[in-house]
Coordinates of C-alpha atoms and ligand atoms in Angstrom, one line a residue:
M1 CA -8.3 -23.6 -16.0
H2 CA -10.6 -21.2 -14.2
R3 CA -11.5 -21.7 -10.6
P4 CA -15.2 -21.1 -10.1
E5 CA -16.1 -17.5 -9.5
V6 CA -17.2 -16.5 -6.0
T7 CA -20.9 -16.0 -6.6
F8 CA -23.7 -14.8 -4.3
M9 CA -27.5 -15.1 -4.4
S10 CA -28.1 -11.4 -4.9
S11 CA -26.5 -9.4 -7.7
D12 CA -26.6 -6.2 -5.6
R13 CA -23.7 -5.1 -3.5
R14 CA -23.3 -6.9 -0.3
I15 CA -19.8 -5.6 0.8
A16 CA -18.8 -2.0 1.2
Y17 CA -15.1 -1.2 1.3
F18 CA -14.1 2.2 2.8
S19 CA -10.6 3.6 2.3
M20 CA -9.1 7.1 2.7
E21 CA -7.0 6.3 -0.4
I22 CA -7.4 4.1 -3.4
G23 CA -4.7 3.7 -6.1
L24 CA -7.0 3.4 -9.2
E25 CA -4.4 4.2 -11.8
T26 CA -1.2 6.2 -12.1
A27 CA -2.9 9.3 -13.5
I28 CA -5.4 9.5 -10.7
P29 CA -3.2 10.7 -7.8
T30 CA -5.6 9.7 -5.0
Y31 CA -3.1 7.6 -3.2
S32 CA 0.1 8.1 -1.3
G33 CA 1.6 4.7 -0.9
G34 CA 1.1 1.1 0.1
L35 CA -2.3 1.5 1.8
G36 CA -3.8 3.1 -1.4
V37 CA -2.1 0.7 -3.8
L38 CA -3.4 -2.2 -1.8
A39 CA -6.9 -0.8 -1.8
G40 CA -6.7 -0.5 -5.6
D41 CA -5.5 -4.0 -6.0
T42 CA -8.2 -5.2 -3.6
V43 CA -11.0 -3.8 -5.8
R44 CA -9.3 -5.0 -8.9
S45 CA -9.3 -8.6 -7.6
A46 CA -12.8 -8.2 -6.2
A47 CA -13.9 -7.3 -9.8
D48 CA -12.0 -10.3 -11.2
L49 CA -13.6 -12.7 -8.8
G50 CA -17.1 -11.3 -9.1
V51 CA -17.3 -10.2 -5.5
P52 CA -20.4 -8.0 -5.0
M53 CA -18.5 -5.0 -3.6
A54 CA -18.8 -1.2 -3.8
A55 CA -16.0 1.1 -2.6
I56 CA -15.9 4.6 -1.0
T57 CA -13.1 7.0 -0.9
L58 CA -12.5 10.8 -1.2
V59 CA -11.7 12.5 -4.6
H60 CA -8.6 14.3 -3.4
R61 CA -8.8 16.9 -6.2
K62 CA -5.2 18.1 -5.5
G63 CA -3.8 14.6 -4.9
Y64 CA -1.2 13.8 -2.3
F65 CA 1.5 15.9 -3.9
F66 CA 3.9 16.2 -6.8
Q67 CA 7.5 15.8 -5.7
R68 CA 10.4 17.9 -6.9
L69 CA 13.9 17.4 -5.6
D70 CA 16.6 20.1 -5.8
E71 CA 20.3 19.4 -6.3
S72 CA 20.9 18.7 -2.6
G73 CA 18.0 16.3 -2.5
W74 CA 15.7 18.7 -0.7
Q75 CA 12.1 17.9 -1.4
R76 CA 9.5 20.5 -2.5
E77 CA 5.8 19.7 -2.9
E78 CA 3.4 21.0 -5.4
P79 CA -0.3 20.2 -5.7
A80 CA -0.8 17.1 -8.0
L81 CA -3.3 18.6 -10.4
W82 CA -5.5 16.3 -12.5
V83 CA -8.8 16.6 -14.4
L84 CA -11.5 14.6 -12.7
E85 CA -13.8 14.7 -15.6
D86 CA -11.3 12.9 -17.8
F87 CA -11.6 9.8 -15.6
L88 CA -14.8 9.9 -13.5
E89 CA -18.5 10.1 -14.0
E90 CA -20.3 12.7 -12.0
L91 CA -23.4 11.5 -10.1
P92 CA -26.4 13.9 -9.7
G93 CA -27.3 13.1 -6.1
R94 CA -26.2 14.9 -2.9
V95 CA -25.9 13.8 0.7
Q96 CA -25.3 16.0 3.7
V97 CA -23.1 15.8 6.8
D98 CA -22.9 18.1 9.8
I99 CA -19.5 19.6 10.5
E100 CA -19.3 22.1 13.4
G101 CA -23.1 22.6 13.1
R102 CA -22.9 23.5 9.4
V103 CA -24.6 21.4 6.8
V104 CA -21.9 20.3 4.3
Q105 CA -23.1 19.0 0.9
I106 CA -21.3 16.0 -0.7
R107 CA -21.4 14.8 -4.3
A108 CA -20.0 11.6 -5.6
W109 CA -18.0 10.8 -8.7
K110 CA -18.0 7.2 -9.9
K111 CA -15.4 5.0 -11.5
D112 CA -16.2 1.4 -12.5
I113 CA -13.5 -1.2 -12.1
V114 CA -14.2 -4.0 -14.6
G115 CA -12.8 -7.5 -13.8
V116 CA -11.4 -10.2 -16.2
T117 CA -14.9 -11.7 -16.6
G118 CA -16.7 -8.4 -16.9
H119 CA -17.9 -8.1 -13.4
V120 CA -18.0 -4.4 -12.2
V121 CA -17.0 -2.9 -8.8
P122 CA -18.1 0.7 -8.6
I123 CA -15.9 3.2 -6.7
Y124 CA -17.5 6.3 -5.3
L125 CA -15.2 9.3 -4.8
L126 CA -16.7 11.9 -2.4
D127 CA -16.3 15.6 -3.2
T128 CA -17.3 18.6 -1.1
D129 CA -16.1 21.2 -3.6
L130 CA -19.5 22.5 -4.4
P131 CA -20.7 26.1 -4.7
E132 CA -23.3 25.5 -1.9
N133 CA -20.5 24.9 0.6
S134 CA -18.4 27.5 2.4
D135 CA -14.9 28.2 1.0
W136 CA -13.3 26.1 3.7
D137 CA -15.7 23.2 3.5
R138 CA -15.0 23.1 -0.3
T139 CA -11.3 22.3 0.5
V140 CA -12.0 19.3 2.7
T141 CA -11.7 16.7 -0.1
H142 CA -8.7 18.5 -1.8
Y143 CA -5.6 17.0 -0.2
L144 CA -4.8 13.4 0.8
Y145 CA -3.1 13.6 4.3
G146 CA -2.8 17.4 4.0
G147 CA -3.5 20.0 6.7
D148 CA -3.7 19.4 10.4
A149 CA -5.7 17.2 12.8
H150 CA -8.8 19.4 12.4
Y151 CA -8.7 19.0 8.6
R152 CA -8.2 15.3 9.0
I153 CA -11.1 14.8 11.3
C154 CA -13.4 16.7 8.9
Q155 CA -12.2 14.5 6.0
E156 CA -12.9 11.4 8.1
V157 CA -16.5 12.7 8.8
V158 CA -17.0 13.0 5.1
L159 CA -15.5 9.5 4.4
G160 CA -17.2 7.5 7.2
I161 CA -20.5 9.3 7.7
G162 CA -20.9 10.9 4.3
G163 CA -19.8 7.6 2.7
L164 CA -22.5 5.5 4.3
R165 CA -25.1 8.1 3.4
M166 CA -23.9 8.1 -0.2
L167 CA -24.1 4.3 -0.4
R168 CA -27.7 4.5 0.8
A169 CA -28.5 7.3 -1.6
V170 CA -27.2 5.5 -4.7
G171 CA -29.4 2.6 -3.7
H172 CA -27.0 0.0 -2.5
D173 CA -29.4 -1.2 0.2
S174 CA -28.5 -4.8 0.7
I175 CA -25.0 -4.3 2.1
E176 CA -24.3 -6.8 4.8
R177 CA -20.6 -6.2 5.5
F178 CA -18.6 -3.0 6.0
H179 CA -14.9 -3.2 5.6
M180 CA -12.8 -0.4 7.1
N181 CA -9.5 -0.3 5.4
E182 CA -7.5 1.4 8.3
G183 CA -9.0 3.5 11.1
H184 CA -9.5 6.6 9.0
A185 CA -12.9 5.1 8.0
A186 CA -14.1 4.3 11.6
F187 CA -16.8 7.0 11.7
L188 CA -18.6 4.6 9.4
A189 CA -19.2 2.3 12.4
L190 CA -20.4 5.3 14.5
E191 CA -22.9 6.2 11.8
L192 CA -24.1 2.6 11.5
L193 CA -24.7 2.7 15.3
D194 CA -26.6 6.0 14.9
E195 CA -28.8 4.5 12.2
R196 CA -29.6 1.7 14.6
L197 CA -30.2 4.0 17.6
K198 CA -32.6 6.1 15.5
A199 CA -34.5 3.0 14.3
E200 CA -34.8 1.7 17.9
N201 CA -35.4 5.1 19.4
H202 CA -32.5 4.7 21.8
V203 CA -30.1 7.4 23.1
E204 CA -27.6 5.2 24.7
A205 CA -26.5 2.1 22.9
S206 CA -27.6 -1.2 24.3
A207 CA -25.5 -4.4 24.0
A208 CA -27.9 -5.5 21.2
D209 CA -27.3 -2.2 19.4
I210 CA -23.6 -2.6 19.5
E211 CA -23.9 -6.2 18.5
S212 CA -25.9 -5.2 15.4
V213 CA -23.0 -3.0 14.2
H214 CA -20.3 -5.3 15.4
K215 CA -21.5 -8.3 13.4
R216 CA -21.4 -6.3 10.2
C217 CA -18.0 -4.6 10.5
V218 CA -14.5 -5.8 9.4
F219 CA -11.5 -3.7 10.3
T220 CA -8.0 -4.1 8.8
T221 CA -5.2 -2.4 10.7
H222 CA -2.1 -1.5 8.6
T223 CA 0.8 -0.3 10.7
P224 CA 2.3 -0.5 14.2
V225 CA 3.7 3.0 13.7
P226 CA 1.8 5.4 16.1
A227 CA 1.5 8.2 13.5
G228 CA -0.7 5.7 11.5
H229 CA -3.4 5.7 14.2
D230 CA -5.5 8.9 14.3
K231 CA -6.3 10.4 17.7
F232 CA -8.4 13.6 18.1
P233 CA -8.7 15.6 21.3
M234 CA -12.2 15.3 22.7
D235 CA -12.8 19.0 22.7
M236 CA -12.1 19.0 18.9
V237 CA -14.4 16.0 18.5
R238 CA -17.3 17.8 20.4
H239 CA -16.7 20.9 18.3
V240 CA -16.8 19.0 15.0
L241 CA -19.3 16.3 15.6
G242 CA -21.5 18.1 18.2
D243 CA -22.1 17.2 21.8
K244 CA -24.8 14.7 21.1
R245 CA -22.8 12.4 19.0
A246 CA -19.5 13.0 20.8
L247 CA -20.8 12.4 24.2
A248 CA -23.4 9.6 23.6
N249 CA -21.2 6.5 23.8
P250 CA -17.6 7.6 24.7
R251 CA -16.7 4.2 26.1
L252 CA -16.5 3.0 22.4
F253 CA -13.6 5.3 21.5
E254 CA -12.3 7.5 24.3
S255 CA -8.8 7.0 25.6
D256 CA -6.7 9.6 27.5
G257 CA -9.0 12.5 26.6
A258 CA -8.9 11.7 22.9
L259 CA -11.0 9.9 20.4
N260 CA -8.9 7.0 19.1
M261 CA -10.1 5.9 15.6
T262 CA -8.4 2.6 16.0
Y263 CA -10.3 1.8 19.2
L264 CA -13.5 2.9 17.6
A265 CA -13.0 0.5 14.8
L266 CA -11.8 -2.3 17.1
N267 CA -14.8 -1.9 19.4
L268 CA -17.3 -2.1 16.7
S269 CA -15.8 -4.8 14.4
R270 CA -16.4 -8.5 14.6
F271 CA -13.4 -9.4 12.5
V272 CA -10.1 -7.5 12.9
N273 CA -7.0 -8.4 11.0
G274 CA -3.4 -7.4 10.4
V275 CA -1.7 -7.5 7.0
A276 CA 0.8 -10.3 7.6
K277 CA 1.3 -13.1 10.2
R278 CA 4.0 -11.2 12.0
H279 CA 2.0 -8.0 12.0
A280 CA -1.0 -9.8 13.4
E281 CA 1.1 -10.9 16.4
V282 CA 2.5 -7.3 16.9
A283 CA -1.0 -5.8 16.7
T284 CA -2.4 -8.3 19.2
Q285 CA 0.2 -7.1 21.7
M286 CA -0.5 -3.4 20.8
F287 CA -4.3 -3.9 21.3
S288 CA -3.9 -5.6 24.7
G289 CA -4.7 -9.1 23.6
R290 CA -7.7 -8.3 21.3
R291 CA -7.8 -11.1 18.8
V292 CA -6.2 -9.9 15.6
E293 CA -6.3 -12.4 12.7
A294 CA -3.8 -12.4 9.8
V295 CA -4.7 -11.9 6.2
T296 CA -1.5 -11.4 4.4
N297 CA -1.5 -8.7 1.7
G298 CA -1.0 -9.3 -2.0
V299 CA -0.7 -7.5 -5.2
H300 CA -2.9 -7.6 -8.3
A301 CA -1.0 -9.9 -10.6
V302 CA -1.9 -8.5 -14.0
T303 CA -1.5 -4.9 -12.9
W304 CA 2.1 -5.4 -11.6
T305 CA 3.5 -7.8 -14.2
S306 CA 5.6 -6.1 -16.9
P307 CA 4.6 -6.4 -20.5
S308 CA 7.4 -8.9 -21.4
F309 CA 6.5 -11.1 -18.4
Q310 CA 2.8 -10.8 -19.4
E311 CA 3.7 -12.2 -22.8
L312 CA 5.8 -14.9 -21.2
F313 CA 3.0 -16.0 -18.9
D314 CA 0.4 -15.9 -21.7
K315 CA 2.7 -18.3 -23.7
H316 CA 3.6 -20.7 -20.9
L317 CA 1.0 -20.3 -18.2
P318 CA -2.3 -19.8 -20.0
G319 CA -5.1 -18.8 -17.6
W320 CA -2.9 -16.9 -15.2
R321 CA -4.8 -13.7 -15.8
A322 CA -8.0 -15.2 -14.2
D323 CA -6.2 -17.6 -11.9
S324 CA -3.1 -16.4 -10.1
L325 CA -2.4 -19.9 -8.9
S326 CA -1.4 -20.8 -12.5
L327 CA 1.9 -19.0 -11.8
R328 CA 3.0 -21.9 -9.6
A329 CA 4.1 -23.7 -12.9
A330 CA 6.7 -21.0 -13.7
E331 CA 9.4 -23.5 -12.8
S332 CA 8.7 -25.1 -16.3
I333 CA 9.4 -21.9 -18.3
P334 CA 12.8 -22.3 -20.1
R335 CA 15.6 -20.3 -18.4
S336 CA 16.5 -18.6 -21.7
D337 CA 12.9 -17.2 -22.0
V338 CA 13.0 -15.9 -18.4
L339 CA 16.3 -14.3 -19.2
T340 CA 15.1 -12.6 -22.4
A341 CA 11.9 -11.3 -20.7
H342 CA 13.8 -9.9 -17.8
R343 CA 16.4 -8.3 -20.1
R344 CA 13.7 -6.5 -22.1
T345 CA 12.0 -5.3 -18.8
K346 CA 15.4 -4.2 -17.5
E347 CA 16.2 -2.2 -20.7
Y348 CA 12.9 -0.4 -20.3
L349 CA 13.9 0.6 -16.7
I350 CA 17.5 1.6 -17.6
H351 CA 16.4 3.7 -20.6
H352 CA 13.8 5.4 -18.5
V353 CA 16.4 6.1 -15.8
N354 CA 18.9 7.5 -18.3
R355 CA 16.3 9.7 -20.0
E356 CA 14.9 11.1 -16.7
T357 CA 18.2 11.5 -14.7
N358 CA 21.1 11.3 -17.2
A359 CA 22.6 8.7 -14.8
G360 CA 24.4 6.7 -17.5
F361 CA 23.1 3.3 -16.2
D362 CA 24.3 0.2 -18.1
V363 CA 21.9 -2.7 -18.8
D364 CA 24.7 -5.2 -18.3
I365 CA 25.4 -4.1 -14.7
F366 CA 23.7 -5.6 -11.7
T367 CA 20.9 -3.2 -10.6
I368 CA 19.5 -2.8 -7.2
G369 CA 16.0 -1.2 -6.7
F370 CA 14.9 0.5 -3.6
A371 CA 11.6 2.4 -3.6
R372 CA 9.4 3.3 -0.7
R373 CA 7.9 6.1 1.3
V374 CA 10.8 8.0 2.9
A375 CA 10.2 7.5 6.7
T376 CA 13.0 7.0 9.1
Y377 CA 12.0 3.4 10.2
K378 CA 12.5 2.3 6.6
R379 CA 16.2 3.0 7.0
H380 CA 17.0 4.1 3.5
T381 CA 20.6 4.8 4.4
L382 CA 21.4 1.5 6.0
L383 CA 23.0 0.6 2.7
F384 CA 25.4 3.5 3.2
Q385 CA 26.7 2.7 6.7
D386 CA 30.1 1.8 5.3
I387 CA 30.8 3.6 2.1
E388 CA 34.3 2.2 1.8
W389 CA 33.1 -1.4 2.1
L390 CA 30.5 -0.8 -0.7
R391 CA 33.3 0.7 -2.8
Q392 CA 35.4 -2.3 -2.3
I393 CA 32.6 -4.7 -3.2
A394 CA 32.0 -2.8 -6.5
K395 CA 35.7 -2.9 -7.3
T396 CA 36.6 -6.4 -6.4
V397 CA 33.5 -8.5 -6.6
G398 CA 31.3 -7.0 -9.3
A399 CA 29.8 -3.7 -10.4
F400 CA 26.4 -2.6 -9.3
Q401 CA 24.1 0.4 -9.7
I402 CA 21.3 1.5 -7.5
V403 CA 18.0 3.3 -8.3
F404 CA 15.9 4.9 -5.6
A405 CA 12.5 6.4 -5.5
G406 CA 10.0 7.6 -2.8
K407 CA 8.3 10.6 -1.3
A408 CA 8.6 11.9 2.3
H409 CA 5.4 13.2 3.9
P410 CA 5.5 17.0 3.6
H411 CA 5.6 17.4 7.4
D412 CA 8.2 14.7 8.0
Q413 CA 11.4 16.7 8.6
P414 CA 13.6 13.7 9.5
G415 CA 12.3 11.9 6.4
K416 CA 13.2 14.8 4.2
E417 CA 16.7 14.9 5.7
L418 CA 17.1 11.2 5.0
L419 CA 16.5 12.0 1.3
Q420 CA 19.3 14.5 1.4
Q421 CA 21.6 11.8 3.0
I422 CA 20.9 9.6 0.0
Y423 CA 22.1 12.4 -2.2
Q424 CA 25.2 12.8 -0.1
A425 CA 26.0 9.1 -0.4
K426 CA 25.4 9.2 -4.1
N427 CA 28.0 11.9 -4.4
A428 CA 30.5 10.1 -2.2
L429 CA 30.2 7.0 -4.3
R430 CA 30.1 8.9 -7.6
D431 CA 33.2 7.3 -9.2
H432 CA 32.5 3.7 -8.1
V433 CA 28.8 3.0 -7.9
R434 CA 26.2 4.7 -10.0
I435 CA 23.2 5.8 -7.9
T436 CA 20.2 7.7 -9.0
Y437 CA 16.9 9.0 -7.6
L438 CA 13.7 9.0 -9.6
E439 CA 11.4 11.8 -8.6
N440 CA 7.8 11.5 -8.0
Y441 CA 7.4 7.8 -7.1
D442 CA 4.0 6.6 -8.3
M443 CA 2.4 3.4 -9.5
E444 CA 4.1 3.7 -13.0
V445 CA 7.5 4.2 -11.5
G446 CA 6.8 1.5 -9.0
K447 CA 6.1 -1.0 -11.8
L448 CA 9.2 0.0 -13.7
L449 CA 11.4 -0.4 -10.7
T450 CA 10.0 -3.6 -9.2
S451 CA 10.1 -5.4 -12.6
G452 CA 13.3 -4.0 -14.1
A453 CA 15.7 -4.3 -11.2
D454 CA 17.9 -7.5 -10.6
L455 CA 17.4 -7.3 -6.8
W456 CA 14.8 -5.7 -4.6
L457 CA 16.2 -4.3 -1.4
N458 CA 14.2 -3.6 1.8
T459 CA 15.7 -2.6 5.1
P460 CA 12.9 -1.6 7.6
R461 CA 13.5 -1.5 11.4
P462 CA 11.5 -4.5 12.7
P463 CA 8.7 -4.9 13.7
L464 CA 7.5 -1.7 12.0
E465 CA 7.0 -3.0 8.4
A466 CA 3.5 -4.4 8.7
S467 CA 3.6 -6.1 5.3
G468 CA 5.3 -4.3 2.4
T469 CA 4.0 -5.1 -1.0
S470 CA 6.7 -3.8 -3.4
G471 CA 8.8 -7.0 -2.9
M472 CA 5.7 -9.0 -4.0
K473 CA 5.5 -7.0 -7.2
A474 CA 9.2 -7.8 -7.7
A475 CA 8.6 -11.5 -7.1
L476 CA 5.9 -11.6 -9.8
N477 CA 8.5 -10.4 -12.3
G478 CA 11.1 -12.8 -11.1
V479 CA 13.0 -10.3 -9.1
P480 CA 14.4 -11.7 -5.8
S481 CA 14.4 -9.7 -2.5
L482 CA 17.2 -9.0 -0.1
S483 CA 15.3 -7.9 2.9
I484 CA 15.0 -7.7 6.7
L485 CA 12.9 -10.5 8.1
D486 CA 9.8 -8.4 8.8
G487 CA 6.3 -8.1 7.3
W488 CA 5.5 -10.4 4.4
W489 CA 9.1 -11.4 3.9
V490 CA 8.9 -13.6 7.1
E491 CA 6.5 -15.7 5.1
G492 CA 8.0 -15.3 1.6
W493 CA 11.6 -15.9 2.4
I494 CA 13.4 -19.2 1.7
E495 CA 17.1 -18.5 1.8
N496 CA 18.8 -19.0 -1.6
I497 CA 15.5 -20.1 -3.1
T498 CA 13.3 -16.9 -3.2
G499 CA 16.0 -14.5 -2.2
W500 CA 18.0 -13.6 0.9
A501 CA 17.5 -12.3 4.5
I502 CA 19.4 -9.5 6.1
G503 CA 20.4 -9.9 9.8
E504 CA 18.8 -13.3 10.5
D505 CA 20.3 -15.3 13.4
E506 CA 21.3 -19.0 13.1
H507 CA 17.7 -20.0 13.5
G508 CA 16.5 -17.8 10.7
M509 CA 14.8 -15.3 13.0
A510 CA 14.9 -11.5 12.8
Q511 CA 16.9 -10.2 15.7
A512 CA 16.5 -6.9 17.6
P513 CA 17.3 -4.1 15.3
D514 CA 20.9 -3.1 15.2
D515 CA 22.0 -0.9 12.3
T516 CA 25.6 -2.0 12.2
R517 CA 24.9 -5.7 12.4
D518 CA 22.2 -5.4 9.8
A519 CA 24.5 -3.4 7.4
T520 CA 27.3 -6.0 7.9
S521 CA 24.9 -8.8 7.0
L522 CA 23.7 -6.9 4.0
Y523 CA 27.3 -6.3 2.7
R524 CA 28.2 -10.0 3.3
K525 CA 25.3 -11.3 1.3
L526 CA 26.0 -9.0 -1.6
E527 CA 29.7 -9.7 -1.5
N528 CA 29.8 -13.5 -0.9
V529 CA 26.5 -14.7 -2.3
I530 CA 24.5 -12.5 -4.6
L531 CA 27.0 -10.7 -6.8
P532 CA 29.1 -13.8 -7.4
M533 CA 26.0 -15.8 -8.3
Y534 CA 24.8 -13.1 -10.7
Y535 CA 28.1 -12.7 -12.5
H536 CA 29.4 -16.2 -12.4
D537 CA 26.5 -18.6 -12.1
R538 CA 23.7 -17.0 -14.1
N539 CA 21.7 -20.2 -14.3
A540 CA 21.5 -20.4 -10.5
Y541 CA 20.3 -16.8 -10.5
I542 CA 17.6 -17.6 -13.0
D543 CA 16.4 -20.6 -11.0
I544 CA 15.9 -18.2 -8.1
M545 CA 14.0 -15.9 -10.4
R546 CA 11.7 -18.7 -11.4
H547 CA 11.1 -19.7 -7.7
C548 CA 10.1 -16.1 -7.0
I549 CA 7.3 -16.4 -9.5
S550 CA 6.2 -19.9 -8.7
I551 CA 6.5 -19.8 -4.9
N552 CA 5.8 -16.2 -4.1
G553 CA 4.0 -14.7 -7.2
S554 CA 1.4 -17.5 -7.0
F555 CA 0.6 -16.8 -3.4
F556 CA 1.3 -13.1 -2.5
N557 CA -1.4 -11.7 -4.8
T558 CA -4.8 -10.1 -4.0
Q559 CA -6.7 -12.9 -5.6
R560 CA -5.6 -15.3 -2.8
M561 CA -6.1 -12.4 -0.4
M562 CA -9.6 -11.7 -1.5
H563 CA -10.5 -15.4 -1.2
E564 CA -9.4 -15.2 2.4
Y565 CA -11.4 -12.0 3.1
V566 CA -14.5 -13.6 1.6
L567 CA -14.2 -16.8 3.5
K568 CA -12.7 -15.6 6.8
A569 CA -14.1 -12.1 7.2
Y570 CA -17.1 -11.3 5.1
F571 CA -19.2 -14.4 5.3
R572 CA -18.2 -16.4 8.3
Ligands
PLP601 C1 3.6 -0.9 -4.1 C2 3.7 0.6 -3.8 C3 3.9 1.0 -2.5 C4 4.0 0.0 -1.4 O1 5.2 -0.7 -1.3 P1 6.0 -1.0 0.0 O2 6.7 -2.2 -0.2 O3 5.0 -1.1 1.1 O4 6.9 0.2 0.2 C5 4.0 2.3 -2.3 N1 4.0 3.2 -3.3 C6 3.8 2.9 -4.5 C7 3.7 3.9 -5.6 C8 3.7 1.5 -4.9 O5 3.5 1.2 -6.2

């Protein structure tokens, strides 16, 4: 059964989606983590649903980075080289932006995302690496999140201002809604205002000018972590944008002598949302009571389902590729079929782990997956608070093995040290628990891990996990989560039905973060509930796996999310 496609009167683009990173596919390294993967899943679902969208991002010729880890777990970064021409179509047109008074030429590369019914969403990847530009300007679209604040603001000029000009240049002239995926794209709103001011012959924006931009813009904020909100000193802004633009309407963005990209986006957007219900509450407080709605993230179901589960769903849940809600009937799939599909998916992971790291993993042993960006608030080492307790659990309750993956930002010293601490714990547990680290976490590794593990572990320090999406990928593949009650898990968690909480109080609420209490809770759940169920009551475990698919897979997907954006944000 197909639900009707979302259709519109005009076939031309009516929604523009701007994102600094978009995870198009594994081999195109233009993403760093959750934000980019979500952006990719968003355009994939827009294509499936026939939403008239076009997307803008930067081409990031040298990617985020290629990760190498030495024997001590110290991370080194190399440029992630890829051949654009193998994946993208070059467009002939050029647009220009002003950076520090220089004219910088921009070209676009196009990639079409084709949905299940054949509808296409074009992605335009902007590129300044042209012989007409100065050597430095050519590098502006090289590295995702590379360089310093000055490099970043120049990238954001290309994304927001250059992006809008490119959309106009390729002829998408009936766009009614502009979606800024995170504050990086907020210069888009400034450029929309500038278009309006030019048309009206105004210097200072009137209330009506602001309203004309406001009603067209949608802004999604993605993190409560301060580093995720770009601020640029005003003298840098004047230098890069010029006095005219920088000084024209400072009340729209200035705070404490800096341009705050989040404020700019907030002030010029009619609809503002966080990425989970809990996150919307946190963001409302952060933005002094500004109304922040919730549109909980999802993942693109077909992209993140392993081949064996795809086959299983094709057999038992026909129509699921076009309609993610079909997954709700997963309860009716025979247990033995779920077990077989998971076994095959797990073998795939274990063989990969053994080939890559020579870790000697065993398919019959309970496997815990943990993959995320290495940042201190994600608390990668919570699991290693009490090495002796872990050892005891493995010895007396049941064996387990743990696979990690994730990159630290090249400038994040504490994050890189965290990575080394994982290596130290791995050595300390050597004879009792097999632990391995897969280098170079990307979409492919993400899919292997989320689908092949028996348990997905997540231990962020609340309330800093805005949503998290890897646990949603796991749920789609019948893999339950053991997670702190933060982000999406507040909504997805039903104890002993879809997985387990860490550190909840007797009312099922997350408490103030406390590493020791959270680690104790984690060990108790493993020791008393999860491992005994896995080894001694496999049917109960498989029931939980089916609930993961039917209750969470059917809901935490980008198809449901896109419906919400269309109805609540784009056309309300
Ligand atoms: C899904 C994914 C993420 C985001 O997952 P979180 O749960 O937010 O950590 C990050 N990186 C990659 C490569 C992914 O596939």
